[in-house]
Amino acid sequence: MLDKEVLWAELSDKFKANTPKLSFETWIEPVKPISFDGSTLTLSLPSELHRDYWEKQLAPNLIEYAFVITKDNIIPKFILDSDVNASTDDSNTVNSSKNSTGYALSKEGHLNPHYTFDTFIIGKGNQMAHAAALIVSEEPGKLYNPLFFYGGVGLGKTHLMQAIGNKLVADHPDAKVKYVTSEAFTNDFINAIQTNQTEEFRQEYRNVDILMVDDIQFFADKEATQEEFFHTFNDLYNDDKQIVLTSDRVPQEIPKLQDRLVSRFAWGLPVDITPPDLETRIAILQNKAEIDQLEIPSETINYIANQVDSNVRELEGVLSRVQAYSRLKGEPITTDLAYEALRGLKLETQSHQLSIVDIQTQVAEYYHVSVNDLKGKKRLASIVMPRQIAMYLAREMTNNSLPKIGKEFGGKDHTTVIHAYEKITEKIKLDTGLRKEITELKKGLR
Ligand SMILES: Nc1ncnc2c1ncn2[C@@H]1O[C@H](COP(=O)(O)OP(=O)(O)OP(=O)(O)O)[C@@H](O)[C@H]1O
């Protein structure tokens, strides 16, 4: 068994490698290991605020890191420095069934019965993804393994992925189909560690015919989860079981994703889904109107399809809004009615057409620097910070890829954009002033 000091030193190293400096100094450095009995690590913290932050934010990371180090499930227990000599009760133990961090075993995993191939409209932007999905649903584990869909928000990745699962179940009712989001996978894994049920977890995830993991970009930074997923992947792959993954970007662009996972994700077929063109948007709306039994003139469908150009989920939302407005007014859906219903919406959706140049202009004005400075290489703090903020906003508020954002900032590498994004994300958590500035900037950009 490791000594408490040695274990804490190793844990602290892991936090250091994965936490911005300021955050490390604030939350982790002041922690003292009090005792370790082989399963419970008691840590002493300087304040209630620290305890709250550890319980809500850092405990899951600690459990993951401890698992990597000891291959065992270690439960942290937090006490205050002022209580060190007092008796210690169990009330602060982070415990699987009643923890305050909300990472109880996920109940996700249901396939949405509406996400089928029948209800999926094929267009230029998703033709290839659709064809690959169909092949995989007919011959899972054979041709494209893993099948990896990537693309912007609301473009049908989940729909297509689940269509594969739904078809498999329809064709082979005994097929073991498992669908999870990457967050659910992570939560299940952490929960399994805490409750000593890693074997059951493995049984559940490795004993399937097809494993579908949605939005795997959220594996970034999750070292132990990536490790576990690596083994899950290998087991399934070696057994010719199908793996389907989705992400908002190509594997190479997912920050802190282990190289061995990046390369495995590229073994099969990475295929992108791009925003639908006008014809596809019209077809999607017609299909939806038919399903919902709505009478809409084609001129009106055309009008609605022109209001949203980058996101199918939003397009559906716009149609629902028109539908609700027509019901409210007791009038049939016409172009005039749609115009009225969507008048207020124009402003809300504008952020999606926002360009990187808009962001650069606004940020430059806000911080009194020039756009050229934002695109340049000057290392002055008064310029570096606005530059990173502009990159952060470009990532947050537009659908541009990291390389494209880098390019628009004077031809910088995409890793510079990732770095800026992570830096600002971390800073916002601690710096209320910065958080306010970013909120103001966002408001101005909407
Ligand atoms: N080609 C399509 N035909 C019909 N419906 C579609 C199509 N593409 C997307 N949709 C619908 O748009 C909505 C959003 O799709 P989905 O949730 O699959 O997007 P996503 O790419 O997984 O988004 P996210 O990145 O947010 O996870 C769903 O209701 C889906 O049914």
Short mmCIF file of C-alpha atoms and ligand atoms in Angstrom, two decimals:
data_model
loop_
_atom_site.label_atom_id
_atom_site.label_comp_id
_atom_site.label_asym_id
_atom_site.label_seq_id
_atom_site.Cartn_x
_atom_site.Cartn_y
_atom_site.Cartn_z
CA MET A 1 0.00 0.00 0.00
CA LEU A 2 1.24 3.45 -0.86
CA ASP A 3 2.07 5.87 1.86
CA LYS A 4 -0.35 8.84 2.06
CA GLU A 5 2.44 11.33 1.25
CA VAL A 6 3.60 9.33 -1.78
CA LEU A 7 0.07 8.86 -3.07
CA TRP A 8 -0.72 12.53 -2.61
CA ALA A 9 2.54 13.55 -4.31
CA GLU A 10 1.64 11.45 -7.33
CA LEU A 11 -1.92 12.75 -7.41
CA SER A 12 -0.70 16.27 -7.06
CA ASP A 13 1.64 15.76 -10.04
CA LYS A 14 -1.29 14.59 -12.13
CA PHE A 15 -3.36 17.60 -11.17
CA LYS A 16 -0.42 19.85 -11.92
CA ALA A 17 -0.07 18.43 -15.41
CA ASN A 18 -3.76 18.94 -16.13
CA THR A 19 -4.64 22.15 -14.34
CA PRO A 20 -3.78 25.75 -15.18
CA LYS A 21 -1.15 27.17 -12.84
CA LEU A 22 -3.40 29.62 -11.02
CA SER A 23 -6.06 27.05 -10.46
CA PHE A 24 -3.48 24.54 -9.22
CA GLU A 25 -2.07 27.05 -6.74
CA THR A 26 -5.52 27.99 -5.52
CA TRP A 27 -7.18 24.63 -5.08
CA ILE A 28 -4.60 21.87 -5.00
CA GLU A 29 -1.40 23.18 -3.51
CA PRO A 30 -2.91 23.97 -0.08
CA VAL A 31 -4.24 20.42 0.35
CA LYS A 32 -2.63 18.15 2.95
CA PRO A 33 -2.91 14.37 3.06
CA ILE A 34 -4.03 13.26 6.51
CA SER A 35 -4.44 9.52 6.23
CA PHE A 36 -4.74 6.68 3.75
CA ASP A 37 -6.01 3.26 4.75
CA GLY A 38 -5.78 1.58 1.36
CA SER A 39 -9.22 2.73 0.22
CA THR A 40 -10.02 6.08 1.82
CA LEU A 41 -7.72 9.02 1.33
CA THR A 42 -8.45 11.76 3.83
CA LEU A 43 -7.43 15.22 2.76
CA SER A 44 -7.44 18.39 4.76
CA LEU A 45 -8.49 21.65 3.11
CA PRO A 46 -8.16 25.26 4.25
CA SER A 47 -11.77 26.43 3.86
CA GLU A 48 -15.39 25.51 3.25
CA LEU A 49 -15.02 27.00 -0.21
CA HIS A 50 -12.20 24.58 -0.95
CA ARG A 51 -14.24 21.69 0.34
CA ASP A 52 -17.20 22.66 -1.79
CA TYR A 53 -15.05 23.02 -4.89
CA TRP A 54 -13.33 19.69 -4.31
CA GLU A 55 -16.61 17.89 -3.80
CA LYS A 56 -18.27 19.46 -6.81
CA GLN A 57 -15.41 19.72 -9.27
CA LEU A 58 -12.23 17.93 -8.39
CA ALA A 59 -13.30 14.72 -6.66
CA PRO A 60 -14.10 12.86 -9.91
CA ASN A 61 -10.66 13.74 -11.29
CA LEU A 62 -9.03 12.58 -8.09
CA ILE A 63 -10.83 9.24 -8.30
CA GLU A 64 -9.74 8.82 -11.90
CA TYR A 65 -6.12 9.73 -11.23
CA ALA A 66 -6.01 7.51 -8.16
CA PHE A 67 -7.31 4.65 -10.26
CA VAL A 68 -4.55 5.19 -12.81
CA ILE A 69 -1.93 5.24 -10.05
CA THR A 70 -3.14 2.43 -7.81
CA LYS A 71 -5.42 0.43 -10.15
CA ASP A 72 -7.82 0.56 -7.22
CA ASN A 73 -10.86 2.57 -6.29
CA ILE A 74 -9.86 5.20 -3.81
CA ILE A 75 -12.52 7.26 -2.10
CA PRO A 76 -11.53 10.76 -1.06
CA LYS A 77 -12.72 12.22 2.19
CA PHE A 78 -12.46 15.93 2.83
CA ILE A 79 -12.02 17.59 6.19
CA LEU A 80 -11.10 21.13 7.13
CA ASP A 81 -7.71 22.12 8.51
CA SER A 82 -9.54 23.43 11.56
CA ASP A 83 -11.04 19.99 12.14
CA VAL A 84 -7.88 17.99 11.77
CA ASN A 85 -7.71 17.16 15.43
CA ALA A 86 -11.42 16.76 15.88
CA SER A 87 -13.22 13.52 15.29
CA THR A 88 -13.81 12.65 11.66
CA ASP A 89 -17.19 11.50 10.53
CA ASP A 90 -18.15 10.12 7.15
CA SER A 91 -20.40 12.91 6.04
CA ASN A 92 -18.00 14.28 3.48
CA THR A 93 -17.04 11.05 1.87
CA VAL A 94 -17.71 11.18 -1.81
CA ASN A 95 -19.83 8.16 -2.17
CA SER A 96 -21.40 6.73 -5.23
CA SER A 97 -25.01 6.59 -4.23
CA LYS A 98 -25.43 9.96 -2.58
CA ASN A 99 -22.67 12.20 -3.77
CA SER A 100 -23.30 15.83 -4.48
CA THR A 101 -21.42 15.81 -7.76
CA GLY A 102 -24.21 14.18 -9.70
CA TYR A 103 -22.25 11.41 -11.31
CA ALA A 104 -24.57 8.58 -10.45
CA LEU A 105 -24.90 5.70 -12.90
CA SER A 106 -26.35 7.06 -16.08
CA LYS A 107 -29.77 5.98 -17.17
CA GLU A 108 -29.09 6.94 -20.74
CA GLY A 109 -28.86 4.52 -23.53
CA HIS A 110 -32.31 4.50 -25.07
CA LEU A 111 -32.58 4.76 -28.79
CA ASN A 112 -35.00 7.39 -30.02
CA PRO A 113 -37.46 5.41 -32.18
CA HIS A 114 -37.89 8.41 -34.50
CA TYR A 115 -34.23 8.43 -35.46
CA THR A 116 -34.47 6.00 -38.34
CA PHE A 117 -33.20 5.90 -41.93
CA ASP A 118 -36.78 6.45 -43.10
CA THR A 119 -37.01 9.84 -41.44
CA PHE A 120 -33.52 10.95 -42.49
CA ILE A 121 -33.37 13.23 -45.52
CA ILE A 122 -30.36 12.70 -47.72
CA GLY A 123 -28.60 15.73 -49.16
CA LYS A 124 -25.18 16.74 -50.39
CA GLY A 125 -23.82 17.39 -46.91
CA ASN A 126 -24.72 13.99 -45.46
CA GLN A 127 -24.85 11.64 -48.47
CA MET A 128 -21.60 9.89 -47.70
CA ALA A 129 -22.37 9.62 -43.98
CA HIS A 130 -25.78 8.17 -44.77
CA ALA A 131 -24.35 5.59 -47.20
CA ALA A 132 -21.72 4.51 -44.68
CA ALA A 133 -24.31 4.27 -41.92
CA LEU A 134 -26.51 2.07 -44.05
CA ILE A 135 -23.66 -0.28 -44.92
CA VAL A 136 -22.66 -0.55 -41.28
CA SER A 137 -26.22 -1.31 -40.24
CA GLU A 138 -26.31 -4.13 -42.78
CA GLU A 139 -22.87 -5.52 -42.12
CA PRO A 140 -21.75 -4.39 -38.70
CA GLY A 141 -18.12 -4.93 -37.77
CA LYS A 142 -17.03 -5.67 -41.34
CA LEU A 143 -16.27 -2.73 -43.58
CA TYR A 144 -16.02 0.48 -41.66
CA ASN A 145 -14.85 -0.02 -38.14
CA PRO A 146 -14.96 2.32 -36.38
CA LEU A 147 -17.41 4.53 -38.22
CA PHE A 148 -16.72 8.07 -37.13
CA PHE A 149 -19.12 10.93 -37.88
CA TYR A 150 -17.96 14.47 -37.32
CA GLY A 151 -19.48 17.88 -37.99
CA GLY A 152 -21.17 20.91 -36.49
CA VAL A 153 -23.99 21.08 -34.00
CA GLY A 154 -27.45 19.79 -34.93
CA LEU A 155 -26.56 18.29 -38.29
CA GLY A 156 -27.89 14.80 -37.72
CA LYS A 157 -24.95 12.84 -36.30
CA THR A 158 -26.96 11.41 -33.42
CA HIS A 159 -29.89 10.74 -35.73
CA LEU A 160 -27.76 8.71 -38.17
CA MET A 161 -25.93 6.87 -35.41
CA GLN A 162 -29.17 5.84 -33.78
CA ALA A 163 -30.67 4.92 -37.15
CA ILE A 164 -27.96 2.25 -37.36
CA GLY A 165 -28.95 0.96 -33.93
CA ASN A 166 -32.67 1.03 -34.68
CA LYS A 167 -32.18 -0.85 -37.93
CA LEU A 168 -29.99 -3.46 -36.29
CA VAL A 169 -32.58 -4.08 -33.59
CA ALA A 170 -35.36 -4.25 -36.20
CA ASP A 171 -33.41 -6.72 -38.37
CA HIS A 172 -31.93 -8.74 -35.51
CA PRO A 173 -34.04 -8.44 -32.37
CA ASP A 174 -31.37 -10.29 -30.37
CA ALA A 175 -28.59 -7.90 -31.30
CA LYS A 176 -26.95 -6.23 -28.31
CA VAL A 177 -26.93 -2.56 -29.15
CA LYS A 178 -25.47 -0.01 -26.77
CA TYR A 179 -25.77 3.73 -27.23
CA VAL A 180 -24.29 6.25 -24.80
CA THR A 181 -23.02 9.77 -24.79
CA SER A 182 -19.36 10.09 -23.86
CA GLU A 183 -20.45 11.77 -20.64
CA ALA A 184 -22.60 8.79 -19.73
CA PHE A 185 -19.68 6.47 -20.45
CA THR A 186 -17.46 8.57 -18.19
CA ASN A 187 -20.06 8.72 -15.43
CA ASP A 188 -20.66 4.99 -15.57
CA PHE A 189 -16.96 4.35 -15.38
CA ILE A 190 -16.36 6.64 -12.40
CA ASN A 191 -19.36 5.20 -10.69
CA ALA A 192 -18.09 1.67 -11.32
CA ILE A 193 -14.74 2.55 -9.77
CA GLN A 194 -16.43 4.00 -6.72
CA THR A 195 -18.74 1.06 -6.19
CA ASN A 196 -16.13 -1.55 -6.95
CA GLN A 197 -18.01 -2.69 -10.03
CA THR A 198 -15.44 -2.26 -12.77
CA GLU A 199 -15.93 -5.89 -13.80
CA GLU A 200 -19.66 -5.34 -14.29
CA PHE A 201 -18.90 -2.14 -16.19
CA ARG A 202 -16.62 -4.07 -18.55
CA GLN A 203 -19.18 -6.82 -19.01
CA GLU A 204 -21.75 -4.24 -19.93
CA TYR A 205 -19.64 -2.33 -22.43
CA ARG A 206 -17.64 -5.13 -23.96
CA ASN A 207 -20.37 -7.68 -24.33
CA VAL A 208 -22.24 -5.93 -27.15
CA ASP A 209 -22.55 -6.27 -30.91
CA ILE A 210 -22.38 -2.56 -31.48
CA LEU A 211 -21.20 0.24 -29.23
CA MET A 212 -22.16 3.79 -30.15
CA VAL A 213 -20.59 6.67 -28.27
CA ASP A 214 -21.93 10.15 -29.01
CA ASP A 215 -19.94 13.39 -28.75
CA ILE A 216 -16.60 11.85 -27.87
CA GLN A 217 -14.97 15.28 -27.89
CA PHE A 218 -15.92 15.31 -24.20
CA PHE A 219 -13.29 12.63 -23.55
CA ALA A 220 -10.74 15.43 -23.73
CA ASP A 221 -8.86 15.71 -20.42
CA LYS A 222 -10.33 12.49 -19.02
CA GLU A 223 -7.24 10.36 -18.72
CA ALA A 224 -8.57 7.28 -16.96
CA THR A 225 -11.74 7.25 -19.05
CA GLN A 226 -9.66 7.36 -22.22
CA GLU A 227 -7.57 4.49 -20.88
CA GLU A 228 -10.68 2.44 -20.19
CA PHE A 229 -12.21 3.32 -23.53
CA PHE A 230 -8.98 2.28 -25.26
CA HIS A 231 -9.35 -1.22 -23.80
CA THR A 232 -13.07 -1.32 -24.54
CA PHE A 233 -12.31 -0.32 -28.11
CA ASN A 234 -9.60 -2.96 -28.53
CA ASP A 235 -11.76 -5.74 -27.12
CA LEU A 236 -14.68 -4.93 -29.38
CA TYR A 237 -12.53 -4.34 -32.41
CA ASN A 238 -10.66 -7.61 -32.00
CA ASP A 239 -14.00 -9.40 -31.74
CA ASP A 240 -15.20 -7.74 -34.97
CA LYS A 241 -17.87 -5.87 -33.07
CA GLN A 242 -18.97 -2.56 -34.55
CA ILE A 243 -18.01 0.77 -33.01
CA VAL A 244 -19.67 4.03 -34.07
CA LEU A 245 -18.51 7.37 -32.77
CA THR A 246 -19.50 11.00 -33.24
CA SER A 247 -17.71 14.21 -32.50
CA ASP A 248 -17.98 17.87 -33.39
CA ARG A 249 -14.50 17.72 -34.95
CA VAL A 250 -11.95 15.33 -36.43
CA PRO A 251 -10.09 13.18 -33.88
CA GLN A 252 -6.84 15.09 -34.44
CA GLU A 253 -8.54 18.27 -33.29
CA ILE A 254 -9.87 16.92 -30.01
CA PRO A 255 -7.68 18.45 -27.34
CA LYS A 256 -5.80 16.05 -25.08
CA LEU A 257 -7.04 12.92 -26.81
CA GLN A 258 -4.37 10.22 -26.55
CA ASP A 259 -2.51 9.58 -29.82
CA ARG A 260 -3.35 5.91 -29.74
CA LEU A 261 -7.05 6.76 -29.68
CA VAL A 262 -6.66 9.36 -32.41
CA SER A 263 -5.00 6.78 -34.64
CA ARG A 264 -7.55 4.09 -33.84
CA PHE A 265 -10.44 6.41 -34.63
CA ALA A 266 -8.92 6.87 -38.07
CA TRP A 267 -8.66 3.12 -38.75
CA GLY A 268 -12.17 2.86 -40.11
CA LEU A 269 -14.03 5.59 -41.88
CA PRO A 270 -14.07 9.16 -40.61
CA VAL A 271 -16.83 10.94 -42.49
CA ASP A 272 -18.03 14.49 -42.11
CA ILE A 273 -21.52 15.94 -42.18
CA THR A 274 -21.78 19.49 -43.45
CA PRO A 275 -24.71 21.94 -43.22
CA PRO A 276 -27.64 21.19 -45.54
CA ASP A 277 -28.07 23.18 -48.75
CA LEU A 278 -31.38 24.90 -49.52
CA GLU A 279 -32.89 21.92 -51.35
CA THR A 280 -32.15 19.62 -48.43
CA ARG A 281 -33.56 22.10 -45.95
CA ILE A 282 -36.75 22.31 -47.99
CA ALA A 283 -36.97 18.50 -48.12
CA ILE A 284 -36.43 18.26 -44.35
CA LEU A 285 -39.22 20.78 -43.73
CA GLN A 286 -41.58 19.05 -46.16
CA ASN A 287 -40.93 15.75 -44.47
CA LYS A 288 -41.50 17.21 -41.03
CA ALA A 289 -44.70 18.94 -42.17
CA GLU A 290 -45.94 15.64 -43.53
CA ILE A 291 -45.16 13.78 -40.31
CA ASP A 292 -46.90 16.47 -38.25
CA GLN A 293 -49.76 16.63 -40.79
CA LEU A 294 -49.30 20.34 -41.43
CA GLU A 295 -50.65 22.14 -44.46
CA ILE A 296 -47.94 24.53 -45.61
CA PRO A 297 -47.76 26.13 -49.07
CA SER A 298 -44.48 25.41 -50.83
CA GLU A 299 -43.71 29.11 -51.07
CA THR A 300 -43.89 29.28 -47.26
CA ILE A 301 -41.67 26.22 -46.83
CA ASN A 302 -39.21 27.96 -49.11
CA TYR A 303 -39.34 31.09 -47.01
CA ILE A 304 -38.75 29.18 -43.75
CA ALA A 305 -35.90 27.16 -45.27
CA ASN A 306 -34.17 30.43 -46.09
CA GLN A 307 -34.25 31.63 -42.49
CA VAL A 308 -31.79 29.07 -41.06
CA ASP A 309 -28.85 27.77 -42.99
CA SER A 310 -26.52 25.95 -40.67
CA ASN A 311 -28.34 23.74 -38.23
CA VAL A 312 -31.17 21.25 -38.73
CA ARG A 313 -32.19 21.34 -35.09
CA GLU A 314 -32.72 25.07 -35.40
CA LEU A 315 -34.60 24.63 -38.65
CA GLU A 316 -36.99 22.26 -36.88
CA GLY A 317 -37.30 24.77 -34.04
CA VAL A 318 -38.28 27.49 -36.48
CA LEU A 319 -40.97 25.30 -38.00
CA SER A 320 -42.34 24.50 -34.53
CA ARG A 321 -42.46 28.20 -33.77
CA VAL A 322 -44.48 28.90 -36.90
CA GLN A 323 -46.75 25.98 -36.08
CA ALA A 324 -47.33 27.25 -32.53
CA TYR A 325 -47.99 30.79 -33.78
CA SER A 326 -50.56 29.56 -36.26
CA ARG A 327 -52.33 27.59 -33.54
CA LEU A 328 -52.26 30.57 -31.23
CA LYS A 329 -53.77 32.88 -33.82
CA GLY A 330 -56.11 30.23 -35.17
CA GLU A 331 -54.94 30.97 -38.70
CA PRO A 332 -53.48 28.71 -41.40
CA ILE A 333 -49.74 28.77 -42.05
CA THR A 334 -48.89 31.27 -44.77
CA THR A 335 -45.72 33.16 -45.64
CA ASP A 336 -47.11 36.30 -43.96
CA LEU A 337 -47.84 34.37 -40.80
CA ALA A 338 -44.38 32.76 -40.86
CA TYR A 339 -42.82 36.18 -41.33
CA GLU A 340 -44.68 37.48 -38.29
CA ALA A 341 -43.84 34.43 -36.20
CA LEU A 342 -40.14 34.67 -37.00
CA ARG A 343 -39.71 38.42 -36.82
CA GLY A 344 -38.36 38.33 -33.27
CA LEU A 345 -36.28 35.26 -33.94
CA LYS A 346 -34.03 36.85 -36.52
CA LEU A 347 -31.99 38.49 -33.81
CA GLU A 348 -31.71 35.32 -31.73
CA THR A 349 -30.33 33.25 -34.57
CA GLN A 350 -27.95 35.84 -35.88
CA SER A 351 -25.05 34.56 -33.78
CA HIS A 352 -24.88 31.53 -36.03
CA GLN A 353 -24.02 33.63 -39.04
CA LEU A 354 -21.48 35.49 -37.02
CA SER A 355 -18.09 35.67 -38.73
CA ILE A 356 -14.64 35.56 -37.22
CA VAL A 357 -14.08 39.06 -38.60
CA ASP A 358 -17.14 40.34 -36.65
CA ILE A 359 -15.65 38.89 -33.48
CA GLN A 360 -12.20 40.34 -34.14
CA THR A 361 -13.67 43.79 -34.81
CA GLN A 362 -15.78 43.77 -31.66
CA VAL A 363 -13.01 42.44 -29.41
CA ALA A 364 -10.47 44.92 -30.81
CA GLU A 365 -12.85 47.79 -30.15
CA TYR A 366 -13.70 46.55 -26.66
CA TYR A 367 -10.06 46.25 -25.57
CA HIS A 368 -8.79 49.25 -27.56
CA VAL A 369 -6.34 47.28 -29.70
CA SER A 370 -6.24 46.92 -33.47
CA VAL A 371 -7.52 43.95 -35.44
CA ASN A 372 -4.01 43.63 -36.86
CA ASP A 373 -2.68 43.21 -33.34
CA LEU A 374 -5.16 40.38 -32.79
CA LYS A 375 -3.89 38.70 -35.94
CA GLY A 376 -0.26 39.48 -35.23
CA LYS A 377 2.44 37.94 -33.07
CA LYS A 378 3.08 40.60 -30.42
CA ARG A 379 3.49 39.02 -26.99
CA LEU A 380 2.42 42.05 -24.93
CA ALA A 381 -0.04 40.97 -22.24
CA SER A 382 -2.41 43.77 -23.28
CA ILE A 383 -2.66 42.15 -26.71
CA VAL A 384 -2.24 38.45 -25.92
CA MET A 385 -5.31 38.37 -23.68
CA PRO A 386 -7.74 40.01 -26.17
CA ARG A 387 -6.31 37.76 -28.89
CA GLN A 388 -7.03 34.67 -26.80
CA ILE A 389 -10.48 35.96 -25.96
CA ALA A 390 -11.23 36.55 -29.64
CA MET A 391 -10.10 33.00 -30.47
CA TYR A 392 -12.19 31.68 -27.62
CA LEU A 393 -15.28 33.50 -28.88
CA ALA A 394 -14.64 32.36 -32.44
CA ARG A 395 -14.62 28.77 -31.18
CA GLU A 396 -17.67 29.28 -28.96
CA MET A 397 -19.88 31.31 -31.24
CA THR A 398 -19.14 30.14 -34.77
CA ASN A 399 -19.03 26.77 -36.48
CA ASN A 400 -15.54 27.33 -37.90
CA SER A 401 -12.97 24.58 -37.48
CA LEU A 402 -9.85 25.17 -35.40
CA PRO A 403 -7.54 25.32 -38.45
CA LYS A 404 -9.88 27.87 -40.06
CA ILE A 405 -9.87 30.02 -36.91
CA GLY A 406 -6.06 29.77 -36.73
CA LYS A 407 -5.86 30.85 -40.35
CA GLU A 408 -8.02 33.91 -39.75
CA PHE A 409 -5.74 34.93 -36.91
CA GLY A 410 -2.76 35.54 -39.13
CA GLY A 411 -2.13 31.91 -40.09
CA LYS A 412 -1.67 30.46 -36.61
CA ASP A 413 -1.59 26.76 -35.90
CA HIS A 414 -4.79 25.10 -34.64
CA THR A 415 -2.97 24.12 -31.41
CA THR A 416 -2.60 27.84 -30.62
CA VAL A 417 -6.38 28.15 -30.85
CA ILE A 418 -6.88 25.12 -28.59
CA HIS A 419 -4.45 26.60 -26.09
CA ALA A 420 -6.26 29.97 -26.12
CA TYR A 421 -9.62 28.27 -25.76
CA GLU A 422 -8.51 26.19 -22.79
CA LYS A 423 -6.77 29.08 -21.14
CA ILE A 424 -9.81 31.35 -21.28
CA THR A 425 -12.17 28.53 -20.27
CA GLU A 426 -10.12 27.99 -17.12
CA LYS A 427 -9.69 31.68 -16.39
CA ILE A 428 -13.40 32.37 -16.61
CA LYS A 429 -14.02 29.86 -13.84
CA LEU A 430 -12.01 31.91 -11.38
CA ASP A 431 -12.00 35.45 -12.66
CA THR A 432 -15.39 37.10 -12.25
CA GLY A 433 -14.22 40.29 -13.98
CA LEU A 434 -13.23 38.38 -17.08
CA ARG A 435 -16.47 36.42 -16.99
CA LYS A 436 -18.39 39.68 -17.04
CA GLU A 437 -16.35 41.05 -19.95
CA ILE A 438 -16.99 37.93 -21.98
CA THR A 439 -20.69 38.05 -21.23
CA GLU A 440 -20.76 41.66 -22.40
CA LEU A 441 -18.84 40.82 -25.55
CA LYS A 442 -21.18 37.95 -26.32
CA LYS A 443 -24.19 40.17 -25.81
CA GLY A 444 -22.76 42.69 -28.24
CA LEU A 445 -22.15 39.98 -30.81
CA ARG A 446 -25.67 38.53 -30.73
N1 LIG B 1 -30.92 14.91 -42.72
C1 LIG B 1 -31.85 14.98 -41.78
N2 LIG B 1 -33.10 14.56 -42.00
C2 LIG B 1 -34.05 14.66 -41.04
N3 LIG B 1 -33.84 15.14 -39.83
C3 LIG B 1 -32.60 15.57 -39.52
C4 LIG B 1 -31.54 15.51 -40.48
N4 LIG B 1 -30.43 16.01 -39.91
C5 LIG B 1 -30.76 16.36 -38.67
N5 LIG B 1 -32.06 16.10 -38.43
C6 LIG B 1 -32.80 16.37 -37.19
O1 LIG B 1 -32.19 17.49 -36.57
C7 LIG B 1 -32.16 17.34 -35.17
C8 LIG B 1 -30.72 17.43 -34.67
O2 LIG B 1 -30.00 16.29 -35.13
P1 LIG B 1 -28.95 15.50 -34.21
O3 LIG B 1 -29.33 15.58 -32.78
O4 LIG B 1 -28.77 14.15 -34.80
O5 LIG B 1 -27.67 16.41 -34.46
P2 LIG B 1 -26.17 16.20 -33.96
O6 LIG B 1 -25.33 16.41 -35.16
O7 LIG B 1 -26.03 14.93 -33.23
O8 LIG B 1 -26.01 17.43 -32.97
P3 LIG B 1 -25.07 17.62 -31.68
O9 LIG B 1 -23.75 17.99 -32.21
O10 LIG B 1 -25.74 18.75 -30.97
O11 LIG B 1 -25.07 16.35 -30.90
C9 LIG B 1 -32.79 16.00 -34.87
O12 LIG B 1 -34.14 16.20 -34.53
C10 LIG B 1 -32.69 15.24 -36.18
O13 LIG B 1 -33.72 14.30 -36.33
#
